[in-house]
Amino acid sequence: MTLSACGGGGDDSGSGDGVVIGFMGDLTGENSGIVIPPKNGAQLAIDEYNATNPKVKITLKTYDSQGKGEQAVPLAKNAITKDDIVGLIGPAFSGESQQVAPVLEEGKIPSVSPSATNTALGKNGWKYWHRIVGNDEVQGAGVGEFITRALEAKKVFVIHDNSEYGKPLGEKVEATVKSKGATTQVDAIDPEGSDFAATVNKVKAFAPDAIFYGGYYAEGGKLLKQLREGGVTARFLSGDGSLDKGLAEGAGEQNANGSVIACPCLIDPEGKTSPASKTFADKYRAKFNAPPAIYSAEGYDAATAFIEAIKAGNTTAEDINAFLSKVDVPGVSKQVKFLPTGEPAASDVYVYEVKGTTLPLIGKAAEADV
């Protein structure tokens, strides 16, 4: 087990003039492209706060779980017992969140995930768990309605990776398009595999108008490449796990062009949705020499929830958790406010279109057209 850390360590924790907030997720694995942006967003918010010379400064300490529960659980235990964190941003993925949340509950440590979307996470009755992003029920319904409304698809093939993230997302998309009159077929792939010929053959035989993939971009890119090489031309769609340039890199830009990726997250560097998005994007680009990407705004907003708690004079984990039940402030991606279940009070689904290795925002799934 390796404890990866940055941001100055935990020396300030418990000293009365500083607290430690953790960030946990896949920071170096093959899907790290969707975890580093929220980590950067959180770091930006905390650096801005610390620059105001507050009485209590915040240290952000990172924990590289590789997105794996077996690594995330001992990291969480160390974060609580050795690093004295008073809150955790993350875990980033749903599977590791399912395993880590009981550890945080026992330690009475509040968490805010910027990106874990599995719907079941919000039904466990956890008292210290929160997320800043809409769940897969919200996302699946949004992209399903987009498929039938904007694309007017009558035949939809749903593929998922059998994960705690991909399978229920695919199932919600299927249920939604069926409710709108579409005919469907479903298949699953092994994300550890490399040959998806059996699935490609099933898709070709079904001849769909649209394909939805529930899974992450690393496998999604390989799948899309094989679909195109197999002669499948139907519109390819996926969810937030594929909202990364890695999809086009894996599939090949020509194969990926025109794909539509849905997300309950907001990436809006042009400020189409609000001036706050443009301001955030400019600050993010200046600090990291890169544009904001998936969940960077949600990472910023998750950190904002903790910052507001600490600004209000709360420095213990339990006091911070109590404050999170009533926080209600503007964020970049949405109003930072939680329901009693820990779910965000506000949630929209957005769609993005692959153009080369870029993923420009089209708009809200309920309104956008391609």
Tab-separated table of C-alpha atoms in Angstrom:
chain	number	residue	atom	x	y	z
A	1	MET	CA	0.000	0.000	0.000
A	2	THR	CA	1.363	3.403	-0.954
A	3	LEU	CA	0.189	6.658	0.562
A	4	SER	CA	0.546	9.320	-2.093
A	5	ALA	CA	0.376	12.884	-0.866
A	6	CYS	CA	0.923	16.432	-1.968
A	7	GLY	CA	-0.006	19.894	-0.815
A	8	GLY	CA	2.198	20.212	2.216
A	9	GLY	CA	1.226	17.218	4.350
A	10	GLY	CA	-0.883	17.166	7.467
A	11	ASP	CA	1.266	19.131	9.881
A	12	ASP	CA	-1.423	21.766	10.319
A	13	SER	CA	-4.100	19.284	11.389
A	14	GLY	CA	-5.193	19.703	14.969
A	15	SER	CA	-2.901	22.679	15.564
A	16	GLY	CA	-5.820	25.096	15.870
A	17	ASP	CA	-4.761	27.163	12.868
A	18	GLY	CA	-5.127	24.549	10.166
A	19	VAL	CA	-7.157	21.535	9.053
A	20	VAL	CA	-6.569	18.794	6.510
A	21	ILE	CA	-9.067	17.898	3.808
A	22	GLY	CA	-8.383	14.752	1.782
A	23	PHE	CA	-8.915	14.101	-1.919
A	24	MET	CA	-9.218	10.472	-3.020
A	25	GLY	CA	-9.379	8.941	-6.473
A	26	ASP	CA	-7.529	7.389	-9.402
A	27	LEU	CA	-4.733	9.936	-9.774
A	28	THR	CA	-2.287	7.844	-11.802
A	29	GLY	CA	-4.271	4.986	-13.391
A	30	GLU	CA	-5.651	4.672	-16.901
A	31	ASN	CA	-8.811	6.607	-16.002
A	32	SER	CA	-6.995	9.368	-14.119
A	33	GLY	CA	-8.006	11.831	-16.830
A	34	ILE	CA	-11.414	12.125	-15.162
A	35	VAL	CA	-10.017	12.466	-11.628
A	36	ILE	CA	-7.163	14.945	-11.937
A	37	PRO	CA	-9.468	17.784	-13.095
A	38	PRO	CA	-11.654	17.678	-9.934
A	39	LYS	CA	-8.504	17.434	-7.823
A	40	ASN	CA	-7.219	20.563	-9.537
A	41	GLY	CA	-10.561	22.303	-9.092
A	42	ALA	CA	-10.509	21.539	-5.372
A	43	GLN	CA	-6.915	22.750	-5.094
A	44	LEU	CA	-7.833	26.008	-6.835
A	45	ALA	CA	-10.677	26.708	-4.395
A	46	ILE	CA	-8.515	25.952	-1.371
A	47	ASP	CA	-5.592	28.034	-2.632
A	48	GLU	CA	-7.932	30.969	-3.201
A	49	TYR	CA	-9.305	30.589	0.319
A	50	ASN	CA	-5.861	30.298	1.920
A	51	ALA	CA	-4.716	33.416	0.040
A	52	THR	CA	-7.279	35.463	1.968
A	53	ASN	CA	-5.190	34.929	5.130
A	54	PRO	CA	-7.916	33.163	7.087
A	55	LYS	CA	-7.560	32.230	10.747
A	56	VAL	CA	-7.762	28.535	9.823
A	57	LYS	CA	-5.880	27.430	6.725
A	58	ILE	CA	-6.712	24.262	4.774
A	59	THR	CA	-4.258	21.677	3.501
A	60	LEU	CA	-5.434	19.423	0.671
A	61	LYS	CA	-3.894	15.961	0.958
A	62	THR	CA	-4.275	13.506	-1.914
A	63	TYR	CA	-4.803	9.748	-1.761
A	64	ASP	CA	-4.217	7.797	-4.975
A	65	SER	CA	-6.656	4.900	-4.805
A	66	GLN	CA	-6.230	3.939	-8.469
A	67	GLY	CA	-10.012	3.781	-8.390
A	68	LYS	CA	-9.832	0.412	-6.605
A	69	GLY	CA	-11.747	-0.275	-3.428
A	70	GLU	CA	-9.076	-2.600	-2.046
A	71	GLN	CA	-6.616	0.291	-2.165
A	72	ALA	CA	-9.092	2.995	-1.198
A	73	VAL	CA	-10.214	1.410	2.091
A	74	PRO	CA	-6.787	1.266	3.798
A	75	LEU	CA	-6.013	4.729	2.477
A	76	ALA	CA	-9.195	6.023	4.086
A	77	LYS	CA	-8.301	4.400	7.394
A	78	ASN	CA	-4.864	6.006	7.308
A	79	ALA	CA	-6.361	9.357	6.394
A	80	ILE	CA	-8.563	9.236	9.484
A	81	THR	CA	-6.191	7.740	12.035
A	82	LYS	CA	-2.824	9.159	10.944
A	83	ASP	CA	-3.573	12.296	8.958
A	84	ASP	CA	-6.560	13.489	11.022
A	85	ILE	CA	-8.560	14.652	8.022
A	86	VAL	CA	-11.745	16.540	8.888
A	87	GLY	CA	-13.334	15.873	5.497
A	88	LEU	CA	-12.787	14.030	2.231
A	89	ILE	CA	-13.428	15.147	-1.344
A	90	GLY	CA	-14.184	11.865	-3.069
A	91	PRO	CA	-13.770	9.014	-3.591
A	92	ALA	CA	-14.035	9.758	-7.276
A	93	PHE	CA	-15.566	6.496	-8.535
A	94	SER	CA	-18.742	4.741	-7.449
A	95	GLY	CA	-17.223	1.325	-6.710
A	96	GLU	CA	-14.601	2.642	-4.325
A	97	SER	CA	-17.167	5.009	-2.806
A	98	GLN	CA	-19.363	2.041	-1.896
A	99	GLN	CA	-16.469	0.469	0.023
A	100	VAL	CA	-15.006	3.602	1.597
A	101	ALA	CA	-18.216	5.262	2.822
A	102	PRO	CA	-18.739	2.778	5.709
A	103	VAL	CA	-15.200	3.553	6.899
A	104	LEU	CA	-15.980	7.275	6.840
A	105	GLU	CA	-19.297	6.692	8.599
A	106	GLU	CA	-17.554	4.822	11.397
A	107	GLY	CA	-14.930	7.561	11.659
A	108	LYS	CA	-17.635	10.265	11.447
A	109	ILE	CA	-15.796	11.997	8.602
A	110	PRO	CA	-17.918	13.949	6.082
A	111	SER	CA	-17.278	13.379	2.385
A	112	VAL	CA	-18.360	15.151	-0.796
A	113	SER	CA	-17.740	13.278	-4.033
A	114	PRO	CA	-17.370	15.409	-7.154
A	115	SER	CA	-17.984	12.492	-9.497
A	116	ALA	CA	-19.397	9.240	-8.061
A	117	THR	CA	-22.762	8.845	-9.783
A	118	ASN	CA	-24.101	5.379	-8.864
A	119	THR	CA	-27.699	5.915	-7.778
A	120	ALA	CA	-27.604	3.330	-4.988
A	121	LEU	CA	-24.980	5.333	-3.096
A	122	GLY	CA	-27.651	7.804	-2.084
A	123	LYS	CA	-29.939	5.114	-0.689
A	124	ASN	CA	-27.728	3.766	2.101
A	125	GLY	CA	-28.862	6.153	4.803
A	126	TRP	CA	-25.297	7.389	5.324
A	127	LYS	CA	-25.090	10.501	7.507
A	128	TYR	CA	-21.652	11.751	6.429
A	129	TRP	CA	-21.807	11.089	2.655
A	130	HIS	CA	-22.604	13.748	0.035
A	131	ARG	CA	-22.035	14.325	-3.654
A	132	ILE	CA	-22.098	17.449	-5.773
A	133	VAL	CA	-23.098	15.723	-9.034
A	134	GLY	CA	-26.400	14.231	-10.175
A	135	ASN	CA	-26.759	10.449	-10.000
A	136	ASP	CA	-27.080	7.907	-12.811
A	137	GLU	CA	-30.867	7.918	-12.625
A	138	VAL	CA	-30.740	11.600	-13.498
A	139	GLN	CA	-28.011	11.137	-16.100
A	140	GLY	CA	-29.566	8.036	-17.697
A	141	ALA	CA	-32.961	9.680	-18.017
A	142	GLY	CA	-31.400	12.807	-19.489
A	143	VAL	CA	-29.346	11.053	-22.166
A	144	GLY	CA	-32.177	8.616	-22.912
A	145	GLU	CA	-34.555	11.476	-23.600
A	146	PHE	CA	-31.898	13.147	-25.758
A	147	ILE	CA	-31.529	9.963	-27.833
A	148	THR	CA	-35.227	9.756	-28.589
A	149	ARG	CA	-35.957	13.487	-28.837
A	150	ALA	CA	-32.931	15.030	-30.550
A	151	LEU	CA	-31.729	11.987	-32.498
A	152	GLU	CA	-35.227	10.550	-33.079
A	153	ALA	CA	-33.694	7.082	-32.656
A	154	LYS	CA	-36.074	4.158	-33.002
A	155	LYS	CA	-33.572	1.339	-32.392
A	156	VAL	CA	-31.025	1.697	-29.591
A	157	PHE	CA	-28.283	-0.786	-28.684
A	158	VAL	CA	-27.057	-0.452	-25.082
A	159	ILE	CA	-23.642	-1.799	-24.088
A	160	HIS	CA	-22.220	-1.670	-20.566
A	161	ASP	CA	-19.153	-2.885	-18.695
A	162	ASN	CA	-20.996	-4.698	-15.887
A	163	SER	CA	-19.519	-2.281	-13.324
A	164	GLU	CA	-21.384	-0.602	-10.471
A	165	TYR	CA	-21.249	2.511	-12.603
A	166	GLY	CA	-21.795	1.316	-16.166
A	167	LYS	CA	-24.489	-1.330	-15.737
A	168	PRO	CA	-27.144	0.708	-13.901
A	169	LEU	CA	-26.467	3.704	-16.137
A	170	GLY	CA	-27.030	1.553	-19.208
A	171	GLU	CA	-30.153	0.061	-17.674
A	172	LYS	CA	-31.605	3.519	-17.017
A	173	VAL	CA	-30.883	4.629	-20.572
A	174	GLU	CA	-32.550	1.489	-21.920
A	175	ALA	CA	-35.609	1.953	-19.712
A	176	THR	CA	-35.922	5.576	-20.758
A	177	VAL	CA	-35.698	5.009	-24.526
A	178	LYS	CA	-38.097	2.055	-24.263
A	179	SER	CA	-40.581	4.275	-22.458
A	180	LYS	CA	-40.354	6.623	-25.453
A	181	GLY	CA	-41.144	3.824	-27.901
A	182	ALA	CA	-37.665	2.718	-29.007
A	183	THR	CA	-36.707	-0.916	-29.568
A	184	THR	CA	-33.622	-1.991	-27.647
A	185	GLN	CA	-31.000	-4.684	-27.346
A	186	VAL	CA	-28.409	-4.956	-24.565
A	187	ASP	CA	-24.981	-6.548	-24.291
A	188	ALA	CA	-22.085	-6.362	-21.815
A	189	ILE	CA	-18.338	-6.335	-22.397
A	190	ASP	CA	-15.475	-7.356	-20.150
A	191	PRO	CA	-13.497	-4.121	-19.550
A	192	GLU	CA	-10.389	-6.206	-18.945
A	193	GLY	CA	-10.721	-7.727	-22.420
A	194	SER	CA	-9.481	-6.364	-25.714
A	195	ASP	CA	-11.527	-8.227	-28.319
A	196	PHE	CA	-15.124	-7.027	-28.532
A	197	ALA	CA	-15.937	-8.791	-31.805
A	198	ALA	CA	-18.872	-10.715	-30.340
A	199	THR	CA	-20.548	-7.470	-29.270
A	200	VAL	CA	-19.728	-5.783	-32.574
A	201	ASN	CA	-21.417	-8.639	-34.453
A	202	LYS	CA	-24.542	-8.329	-32.293
A	203	VAL	CA	-24.689	-4.588	-32.955
A	204	LYS	CA	-24.309	-5.100	-36.718
A	205	ALA	CA	-27.122	-7.642	-36.729
A	206	PHE	CA	-29.420	-5.289	-34.785
A	207	ALA	CA	-28.619	-2.289	-37.054
A	208	PRO	CA	-29.421	0.397	-34.446
A	209	ASP	CA	-29.882	4.112	-34.990
A	210	ALA	CA	-27.878	4.839	-31.847
A	211	ILE	CA	-25.509	3.020	-29.488
A	212	PHE	CA	-25.133	3.914	-25.820
A	213	TYR	CA	-22.099	2.693	-23.878
A	214	GLY	CA	-22.100	2.689	-20.075
A	215	GLY	CA	-18.474	2.581	-18.933
A	216	TYR	CA	-15.196	4.471	-18.868
A	217	TYR	CA	-13.334	6.038	-21.782
A	218	ALA	CA	-10.357	3.676	-21.793
A	219	GLU	CA	-12.524	0.725	-22.811
A	220	GLY	CA	-15.056	2.901	-24.611
A	221	GLY	CA	-12.413	4.079	-27.053
A	222	LYS	CA	-11.361	0.515	-27.872
A	223	LEU	CA	-14.990	-0.518	-28.306
A	224	LEU	CA	-15.794	2.426	-30.564
A	225	LYS	CA	-12.741	1.712	-32.740
A	226	GLN	CA	-13.812	-1.892	-33.227
A	227	LEU	CA	-17.407	-0.884	-33.959
A	228	ARG	CA	-16.286	1.494	-36.702
A	229	GLU	CA	-13.805	-1.006	-38.125
A	230	GLY	CA	-16.653	-3.519	-38.143
A	231	GLY	CA	-18.722	-1.209	-40.309
A	232	VAL	CA	-21.086	0.148	-37.647
A	233	THR	CA	-21.934	3.799	-38.384
A	234	ALA	CA	-24.717	4.429	-35.834
A	235	ARG	CA	-24.326	7.461	-33.559
A	236	PHE	CA	-22.216	6.521	-30.510
A	237	LEU	CA	-23.145	7.971	-27.145
A	238	SER	CA	-21.778	7.477	-23.678
A	239	GLY	CA	-21.907	8.931	-20.197
A	240	ASP	CA	-19.624	10.913	-17.945
A	241	GLY	CA	-17.092	8.086	-17.654
A	242	SER	CA	-16.237	8.721	-21.314
A	243	LEU	CA	-16.077	12.513	-21.148
A	244	ASP	CA	-12.355	12.745	-21.831
A	245	LYS	CA	-10.128	13.168	-24.879
A	246	GLY	CA	-8.923	9.646	-24.133
A	247	LEU	CA	-12.061	8.353	-25.869
A	248	ALA	CA	-10.953	9.860	-29.184
A	249	GLU	CA	-7.353	8.850	-28.570
A	250	GLY	CA	-8.426	5.243	-28.070
A	251	ALA	CA	-10.909	5.160	-30.918
A	252	GLY	CA	-9.075	7.383	-33.360
A	253	GLU	CA	-10.308	10.908	-34.000
A	254	GLN	CA	-12.140	10.051	-37.210
A	255	ASN	CA	-13.936	7.162	-35.522
A	256	ALA	CA	-14.910	9.268	-32.532
A	257	ASN	CA	-16.040	12.414	-34.334
A	258	GLY	CA	-19.717	13.126	-33.815
A	259	SER	CA	-20.037	10.969	-30.719
A	260	VAL	CA	-22.177	12.524	-28.005
A	261	ILE	CA	-21.159	12.303	-24.364
A	262	ALA	CA	-23.593	13.129	-21.579
A	263	CYS	CA	-22.694	14.257	-18.097
A	264	PRO	CA	-24.426	15.739	-15.069
A	265	CYS	CA	-21.299	17.892	-14.868
A	266	LEU	CA	-20.675	21.293	-16.405
A	267	ILE	CA	-17.647	22.114	-18.581
A	268	ASP	CA	-18.301	25.590	-19.881
A	269	PRO	CA	-15.104	27.552	-20.576
A	270	GLU	CA	-16.964	29.954	-22.869
A	271	GLY	CA	-19.436	30.930	-20.165
A	272	LYS	CA	-22.498	29.854	-22.150
A	273	THR	CA	-24.428	29.018	-19.004
A	274	SER	CA	-23.187	31.736	-16.643
A	275	PRO	CA	-20.446	34.345	-16.187
A	276	ALA	CA	-19.227	32.296	-13.202
A	277	SER	CA	-18.255	29.476	-15.568
A	278	LYS	CA	-16.104	31.810	-17.656
A	279	THR	CA	-14.449	33.311	-14.577
A	280	PHE	CA	-13.717	29.853	-13.178
A	281	ALA	CA	-12.335	28.649	-16.507
A	282	ASP	CA	-10.000	31.631	-16.792
A	283	LYS	CA	-8.648	31.094	-13.279
A	284	TYR	CA	-8.283	27.342	-13.835
A	285	ARG	CA	-6.427	27.822	-17.106
A	286	ALA	CA	-4.096	30.386	-15.544
A	287	LYS	CA	-3.181	28.084	-12.666
A	288	PHE	CA	-2.901	24.740	-14.462
A	289	ASN	CA	-2.073	25.856	-18.021
A	290	ALA	CA	-4.975	23.760	-19.251
A	291	PRO	CA	-8.695	24.301	-19.795
A	292	PRO	CA	-11.155	22.979	-17.219
A	293	ALA	CA	-12.197	19.394	-17.903
A	294	ILE	CA	-14.636	16.881	-16.511
A	295	TYR	CA	-15.612	17.484	-12.893
A	296	SER	CA	-13.146	20.346	-12.423
A	297	ALA	CA	-16.041	22.687	-11.561
A	298	GLU	CA	-17.567	20.020	-9.321
A	299	GLY	CA	-14.224	19.586	-7.535
A	300	TYR	CA	-14.172	23.336	-6.966
A	301	ASP	CA	-17.748	23.239	-5.650
A	302	ALA	CA	-17.064	20.248	-3.376
A	303	ALA	CA	-14.157	22.141	-1.840
A	304	THR	CA	-16.375	25.211	-1.558
A	305	ALA	CA	-18.791	23.264	0.649
A	306	PHE	CA	-15.980	22.510	3.104
A	307	ILE	CA	-14.546	26.018	2.849
A	308	GLU	CA	-17.891	27.570	3.733
A	309	ALA	CA	-18.119	25.280	6.760
A	310	ILE	CA	-14.661	26.291	7.967
A	311	LYS	CA	-15.293	29.982	7.272
A	312	ALA	CA	-18.326	29.671	9.547
A	313	GLY	CA	-16.070	28.570	12.391
A	314	ASN	CA	-16.370	24.793	12.104
A	315	THR	CA	-13.091	22.905	12.387
A	316	THR	CA	-14.095	19.464	13.640
A	317	ALA	CA	-15.415	16.743	11.366
A	318	GLU	CA	-18.756	16.517	13.158
A	319	ASP	CA	-19.320	20.278	13.150
A	320	ILE	CA	-18.418	20.444	9.463
A	321	ASN	CA	-20.845	17.618	8.715
A	322	ALA	CA	-23.615	19.445	10.567
A	323	PHE	CA	-22.903	22.573	8.528
A	324	LEU	CA	-23.089	20.630	5.229
A	325	SER	CA	-26.728	19.846	5.992
A	326	LYS	CA	-27.554	23.542	5.708
A	327	VAL	CA	-24.959	24.972	3.294
A	328	ASP	CA	-26.661	26.942	0.514
A	329	VAL	CA	-24.282	29.083	-1.560
A	330	PRO	CA	-23.719	29.680	-5.289
A	331	GLY	CA	-21.199	27.374	-6.890
A	332	VAL	CA	-19.714	27.196	-10.381
A	333	SER	CA	-21.604	24.118	-11.576
A	334	LYS	CA	-24.743	24.659	-9.520
A	335	GLN	CA	-26.028	25.933	-6.184
A	336	VAL	CA	-24.051	24.161	-3.470
A	337	LYS	CA	-26.851	22.625	-1.436
A	338	PHE	CA	-27.557	19.059	-0.326
A	339	LEU	CA	-30.715	17.069	0.276
A	340	PRO	CA	-30.979	15.054	3.522
A	341	THR	CA	-29.883	11.995	1.513
A	342	GLY	CA	-26.611	13.718	0.593
A	343	GLU	CA	-27.688	14.182	-3.037
A	344	PRO	CA	-27.322	17.610	-4.669
A	345	ALA	CA	-30.461	19.738	-4.515
A	346	ALA	CA	-29.984	20.895	-8.120
A	347	SER	CA	-28.967	18.778	-11.064
A	348	ASP	CA	-28.920	19.248	-14.835
A	349	VAL	CA	-27.598	16.879	-17.513
A	350	TYR	CA	-25.424	18.348	-20.265
A	351	VAL	CA	-24.332	16.887	-23.627
A	352	TYR	CA	-20.999	17.343	-25.389
A	353	GLU	CA	-19.991	16.410	-28.959
A	354	VAL	CA	-16.629	14.877	-29.820
A	355	LYS	CA	-14.737	17.024	-32.336
A	356	GLY	CA	-11.207	15.784	-32.761
A	357	THR	CA	-9.876	15.483	-29.250
A	358	THR	CA	-12.104	18.293	-27.974
A	359	LEU	CA	-15.498	17.964	-26.333
A	360	PRO	CA	-17.371	21.259	-26.715
A	361	LEU	CA	-20.581	21.781	-24.779
A	362	ILE	CA	-23.738	21.466	-26.889
A	363	GLY	CA	-26.127	22.397	-24.100
A	364	LYS	CA	-28.611	20.885	-21.682
A	365	ALA	CA	-29.746	17.404	-22.741
A	366	ALA	CA	-33.370	18.469	-22.451
A	367	GLU	CA	-32.917	21.296	-24.967
A	368	ALA	CA	-29.879	20.600	-27.161
A	369	ASP	CA	-29.863	19.436	-30.785
A	370	VAL	CA	-27.111	18.077	-33.050
